[in-house]
Coordinates of C-alpha atoms and ligand atoms in Angstrom, one line a residue:
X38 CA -2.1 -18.7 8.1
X39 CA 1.5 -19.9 8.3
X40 CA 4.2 -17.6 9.0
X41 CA 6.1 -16.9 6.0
X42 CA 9.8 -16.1 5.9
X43 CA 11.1 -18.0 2.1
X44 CA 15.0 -17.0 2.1
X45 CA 14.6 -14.2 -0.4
X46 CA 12.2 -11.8 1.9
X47 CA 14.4 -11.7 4.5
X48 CA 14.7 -7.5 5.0
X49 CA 17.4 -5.7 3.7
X50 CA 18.6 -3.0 6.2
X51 CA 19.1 -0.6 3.3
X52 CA 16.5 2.1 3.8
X53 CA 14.1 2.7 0.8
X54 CA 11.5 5.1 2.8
X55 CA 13.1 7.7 5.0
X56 CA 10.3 9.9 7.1
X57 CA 11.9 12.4 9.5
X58 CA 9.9 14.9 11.5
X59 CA 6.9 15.0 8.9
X60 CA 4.2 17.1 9.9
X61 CA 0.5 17.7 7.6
X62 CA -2.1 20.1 8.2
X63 CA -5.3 20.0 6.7
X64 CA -5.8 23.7 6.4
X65 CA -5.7 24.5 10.8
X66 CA -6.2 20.4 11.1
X67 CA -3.0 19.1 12.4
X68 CA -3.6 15.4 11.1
X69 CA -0.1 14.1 11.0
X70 CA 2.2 14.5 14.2
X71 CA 5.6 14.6 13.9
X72 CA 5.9 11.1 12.0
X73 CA 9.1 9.0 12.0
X74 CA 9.7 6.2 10.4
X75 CA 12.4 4.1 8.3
X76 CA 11.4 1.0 6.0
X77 CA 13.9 -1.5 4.8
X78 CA 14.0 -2.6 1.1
X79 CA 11.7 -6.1 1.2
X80 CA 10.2 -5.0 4.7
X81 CA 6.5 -5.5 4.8
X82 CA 5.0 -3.0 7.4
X83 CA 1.0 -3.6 8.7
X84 CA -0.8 -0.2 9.6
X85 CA -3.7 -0.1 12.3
X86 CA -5.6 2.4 14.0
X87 CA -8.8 3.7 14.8
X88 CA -10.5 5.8 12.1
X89 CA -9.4 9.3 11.5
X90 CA -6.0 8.8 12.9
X91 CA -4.7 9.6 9.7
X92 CA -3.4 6.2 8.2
X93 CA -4.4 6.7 4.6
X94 CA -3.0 10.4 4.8
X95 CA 0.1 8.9 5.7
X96 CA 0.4 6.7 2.9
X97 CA -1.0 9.3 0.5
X98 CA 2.3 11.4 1.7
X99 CA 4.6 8.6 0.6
X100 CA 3.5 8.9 -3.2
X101 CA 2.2 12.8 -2.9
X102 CA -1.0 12.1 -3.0
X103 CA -0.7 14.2 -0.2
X104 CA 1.7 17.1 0.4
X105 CA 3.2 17.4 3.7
X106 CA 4.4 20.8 5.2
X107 CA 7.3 20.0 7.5
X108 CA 10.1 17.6 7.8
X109 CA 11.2 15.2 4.9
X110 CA 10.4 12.1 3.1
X111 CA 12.8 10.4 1.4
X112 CA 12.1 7.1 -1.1
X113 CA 14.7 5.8 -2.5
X114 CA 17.0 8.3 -1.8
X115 CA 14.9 10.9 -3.7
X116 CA 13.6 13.4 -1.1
X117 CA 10.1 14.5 -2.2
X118 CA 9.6 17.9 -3.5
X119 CA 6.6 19.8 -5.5
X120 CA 9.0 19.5 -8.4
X121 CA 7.0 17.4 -11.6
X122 CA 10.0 15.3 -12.7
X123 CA 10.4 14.3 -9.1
X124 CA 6.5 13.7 -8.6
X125 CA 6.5 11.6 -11.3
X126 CA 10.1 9.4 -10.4
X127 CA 8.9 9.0 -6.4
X128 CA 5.4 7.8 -8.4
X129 CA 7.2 5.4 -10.5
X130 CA 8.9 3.7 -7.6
X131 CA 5.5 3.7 -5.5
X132 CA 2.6 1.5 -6.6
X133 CA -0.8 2.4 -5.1
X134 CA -3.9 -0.2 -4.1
X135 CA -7.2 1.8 -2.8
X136 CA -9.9 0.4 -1.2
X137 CA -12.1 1.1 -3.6
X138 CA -9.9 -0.3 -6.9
X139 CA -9.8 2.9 -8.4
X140 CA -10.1 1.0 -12.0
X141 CA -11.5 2.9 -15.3
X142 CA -15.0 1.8 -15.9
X143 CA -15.3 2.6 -19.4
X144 CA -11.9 0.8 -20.5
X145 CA -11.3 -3.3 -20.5
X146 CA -8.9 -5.0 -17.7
X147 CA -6.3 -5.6 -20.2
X148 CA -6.7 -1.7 -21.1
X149 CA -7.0 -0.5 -17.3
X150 CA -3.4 -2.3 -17.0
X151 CA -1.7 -0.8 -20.1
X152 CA -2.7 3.1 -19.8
X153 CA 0.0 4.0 -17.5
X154 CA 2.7 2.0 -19.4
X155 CA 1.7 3.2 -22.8
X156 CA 0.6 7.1 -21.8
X157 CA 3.6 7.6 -19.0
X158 CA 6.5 5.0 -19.8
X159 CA 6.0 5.7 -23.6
X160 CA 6.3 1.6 -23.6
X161 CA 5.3 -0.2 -26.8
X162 CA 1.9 -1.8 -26.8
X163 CA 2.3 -4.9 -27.8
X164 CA 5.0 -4.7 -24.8
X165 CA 2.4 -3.2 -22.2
X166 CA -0.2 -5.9 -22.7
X167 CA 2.6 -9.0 -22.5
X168 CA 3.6 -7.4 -19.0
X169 CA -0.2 -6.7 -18.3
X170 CA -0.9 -10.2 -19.2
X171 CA 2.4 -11.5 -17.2
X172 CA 0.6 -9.7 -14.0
X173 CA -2.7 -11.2 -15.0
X174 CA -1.6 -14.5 -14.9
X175 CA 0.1 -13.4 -11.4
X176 CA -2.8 -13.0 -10.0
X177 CA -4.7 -15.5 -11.4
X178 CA -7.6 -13.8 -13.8
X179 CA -6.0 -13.8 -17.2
X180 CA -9.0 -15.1 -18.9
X181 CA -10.5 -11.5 -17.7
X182 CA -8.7 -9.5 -19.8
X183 CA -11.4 -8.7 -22.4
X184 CA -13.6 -7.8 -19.6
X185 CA -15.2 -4.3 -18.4
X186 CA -14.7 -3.7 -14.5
X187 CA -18.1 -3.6 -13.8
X188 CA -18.6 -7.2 -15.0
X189 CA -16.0 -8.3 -12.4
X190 CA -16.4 -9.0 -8.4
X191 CA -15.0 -6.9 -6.3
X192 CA -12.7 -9.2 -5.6
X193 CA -11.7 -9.8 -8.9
X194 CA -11.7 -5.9 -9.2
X195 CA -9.1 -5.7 -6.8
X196 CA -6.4 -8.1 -8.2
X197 CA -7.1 -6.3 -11.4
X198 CA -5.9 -3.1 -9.7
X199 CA -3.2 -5.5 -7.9
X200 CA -2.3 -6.2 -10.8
X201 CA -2.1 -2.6 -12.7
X202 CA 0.1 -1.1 -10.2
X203 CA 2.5 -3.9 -10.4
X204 CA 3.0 -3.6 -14.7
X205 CA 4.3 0.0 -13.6
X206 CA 6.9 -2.3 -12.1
X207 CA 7.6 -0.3 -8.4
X208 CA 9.9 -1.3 -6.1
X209 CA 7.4 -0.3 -2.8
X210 CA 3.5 -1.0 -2.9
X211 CA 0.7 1.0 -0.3
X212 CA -2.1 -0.9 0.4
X213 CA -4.9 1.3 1.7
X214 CA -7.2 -1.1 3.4
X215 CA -7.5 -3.1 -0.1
X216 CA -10.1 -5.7 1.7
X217 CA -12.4 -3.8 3.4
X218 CA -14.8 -2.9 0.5
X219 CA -14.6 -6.3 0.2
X220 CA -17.4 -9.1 0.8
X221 CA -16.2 -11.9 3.5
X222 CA -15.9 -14.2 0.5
X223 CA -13.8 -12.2 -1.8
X224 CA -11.4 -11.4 1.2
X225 CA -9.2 -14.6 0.8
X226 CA -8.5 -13.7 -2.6
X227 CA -7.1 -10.9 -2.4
X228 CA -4.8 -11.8 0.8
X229 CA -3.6 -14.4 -1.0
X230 CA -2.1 -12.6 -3.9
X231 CA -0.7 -9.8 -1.7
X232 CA 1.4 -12.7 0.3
X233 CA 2.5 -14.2 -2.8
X234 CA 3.9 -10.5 -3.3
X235 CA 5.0 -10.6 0.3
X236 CA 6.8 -14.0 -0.9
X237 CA 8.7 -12.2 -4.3
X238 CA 10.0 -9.8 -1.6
X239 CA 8.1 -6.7 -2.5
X240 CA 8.4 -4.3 0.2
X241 CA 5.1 -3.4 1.1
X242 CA 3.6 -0.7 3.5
X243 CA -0.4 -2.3 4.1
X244 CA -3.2 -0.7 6.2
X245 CA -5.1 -2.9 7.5
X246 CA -7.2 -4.5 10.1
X247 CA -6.9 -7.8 9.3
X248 CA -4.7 -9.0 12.1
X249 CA -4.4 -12.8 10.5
X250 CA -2.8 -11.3 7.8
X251 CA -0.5 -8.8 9.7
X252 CA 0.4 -11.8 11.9
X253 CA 1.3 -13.8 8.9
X254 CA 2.9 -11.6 7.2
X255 CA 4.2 -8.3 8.6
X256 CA 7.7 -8.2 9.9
X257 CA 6.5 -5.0 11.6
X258 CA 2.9 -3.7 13.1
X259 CA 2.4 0.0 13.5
X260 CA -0.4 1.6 15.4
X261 CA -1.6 5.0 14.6
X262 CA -3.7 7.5 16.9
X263 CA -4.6 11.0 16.4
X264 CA -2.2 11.4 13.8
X265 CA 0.8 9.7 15.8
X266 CA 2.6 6.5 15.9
X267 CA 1.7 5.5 18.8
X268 CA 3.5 2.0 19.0
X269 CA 5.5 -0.2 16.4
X270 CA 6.9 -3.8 17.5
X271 CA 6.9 -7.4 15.4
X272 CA 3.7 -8.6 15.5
X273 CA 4.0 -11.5 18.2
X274 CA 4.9 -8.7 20.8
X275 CA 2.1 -6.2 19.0
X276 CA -0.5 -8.4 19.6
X277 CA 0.6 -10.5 22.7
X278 CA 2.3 -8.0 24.9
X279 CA 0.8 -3.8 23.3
X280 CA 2.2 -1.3 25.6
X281 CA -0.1 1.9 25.3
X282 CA -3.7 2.0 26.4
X283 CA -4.7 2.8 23.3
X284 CA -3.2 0.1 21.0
X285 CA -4.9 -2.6 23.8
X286 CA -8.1 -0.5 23.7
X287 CA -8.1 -1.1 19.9
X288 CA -7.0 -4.4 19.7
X289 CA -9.6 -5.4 22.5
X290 CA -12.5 -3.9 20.2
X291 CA -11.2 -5.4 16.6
X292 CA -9.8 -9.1 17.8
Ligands
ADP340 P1 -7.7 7.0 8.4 O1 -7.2 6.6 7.1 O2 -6.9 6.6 9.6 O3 -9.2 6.7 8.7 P2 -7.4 9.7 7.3 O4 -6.0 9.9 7.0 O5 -8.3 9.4 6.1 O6 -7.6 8.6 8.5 O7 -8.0 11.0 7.9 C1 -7.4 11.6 9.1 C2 -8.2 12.8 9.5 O8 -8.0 13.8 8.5 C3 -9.6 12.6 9.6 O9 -10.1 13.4 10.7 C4 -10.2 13.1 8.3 O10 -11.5 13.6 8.5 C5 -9.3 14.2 8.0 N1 -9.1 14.3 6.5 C6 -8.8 13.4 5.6 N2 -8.7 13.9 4.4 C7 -9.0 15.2 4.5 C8 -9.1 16.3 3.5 N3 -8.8 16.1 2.2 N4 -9.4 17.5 4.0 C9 -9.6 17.7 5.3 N5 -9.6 16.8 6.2 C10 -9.3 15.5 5.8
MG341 MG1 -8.2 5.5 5.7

């Protein structure tokens, strides 16, 4: 993969995620460790760590799937608090893309994609399924609409939910390992929408192990252990020159 840098997704160093101090227990489990960390409208940040070092809990935090119990997050300038109306703007800024596609099984793609604009936004229909068919035509499986989930690859699955998050229109998209459920095949797929977001100049916080994409893509890599980042850097330096043990202990077992 080519490194790309198009003119319009060069960073911005206005912040849009602020996270100072952040601390998460679950219940005596301390899984998040005093967390720091500032992301820059268009910046696209890579994730990786060992399993259990609390990756996804971090990105849960960021759109309160998660609640944290010290320290502050802030997205957009809106520091996150159990309030509803605030829950539901950080939510509105923050798109969401699971590993395991999350879609409705029992509702058609074109449905899947219009929920959430028609039941939250209050958004005409007719509206929500020309935007859900804009973003299905973005990534490339339009003719799919009529479809069922279950009649989909996972792959296509996951562009479909790709594709959902985006008709909320958010300014900041969390990837949570979106290929691993994936067979080798369907992969590519996937990647290849998710640059072509990288390329709009989404900003875009992505765990992940695949370190061709990271190196591709990611203006920053972060490595997580125990519930700490341990080490950040750009990804030549990451990958060519880690400092701590632990990041070359996992690099050595995953490249
Ligand atoms: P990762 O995504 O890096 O694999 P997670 O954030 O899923 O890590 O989990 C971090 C740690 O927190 C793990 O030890 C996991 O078992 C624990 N954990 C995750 N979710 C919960 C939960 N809902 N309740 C209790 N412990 C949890
Ligand atoms: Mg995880």
């Amino acid at each position: 993969m080519n490194k790309i840098q198009p003119a319009n997704s060069e960073t911005d160093d206005t912040p849009i995620i602020v996270i100072k101090n952040m601390h998460k227990w679950y219940g005596e489990f301390h899984v998040l460790k005093d967390i720091n960390l500032t992301v820059g409208k268009k910046e696209r940040i890579v994730i990786c760590g060992p399993s259990g070092s609390g990756k996804s809990t971090l990105i849960r935090c960021i759109n309160r799937l998660e609640e944290h119990q010290k320290g502050t997050i802030e997205v957009d300038g809106m520091t996150l608090t159990n309030d509803i109306k605030n829950i539901e703007k950080i939510r509105a800024e923050v798109g969401m893309v699971f590993q395991h596609f999350n879609l409705f099984p029992h509702l058609t793609i074109l449905e899947n994609l219009t929920l959430g604009p028609i039941w939250v936004r209050k958004t005409p229909k007719k509206e929500a399924e020309e935007t859900a068919m804009f973003y299905l035509e973005k990534v490339r499986i339009a003719e799919q609409a009529k479809k069922f989930p279950g009649q989909l690859s996972g792959g296509q699955q996951q562009r479909v939910a790709i594709a959902r998050s985006l008709c909320m229109k958010p300014n900041v998209m969390l990837f949570d390992e979106p290929t691993s459920a994936l067979d080798p095949e369907m992969v590519k797929e996937v990647l290849d929408v998710m640059i072509s977001l990288a390329t709009d100049g989404m900003t875009m916080i992505v765990v992940s192990h695949e370190m061709g994409f990271a190196k591709s893509v990611a203006h920053r890599v972060l490595f997580m252990d125990s519930g700490q980042i341990l080490e950040q850097n750009n990804p030549e330096e990451f990958f060519n020159n880690p400092q701590n043990e632990r990041t070359k202990l996992f690099l050595s077992q995953i490249l």
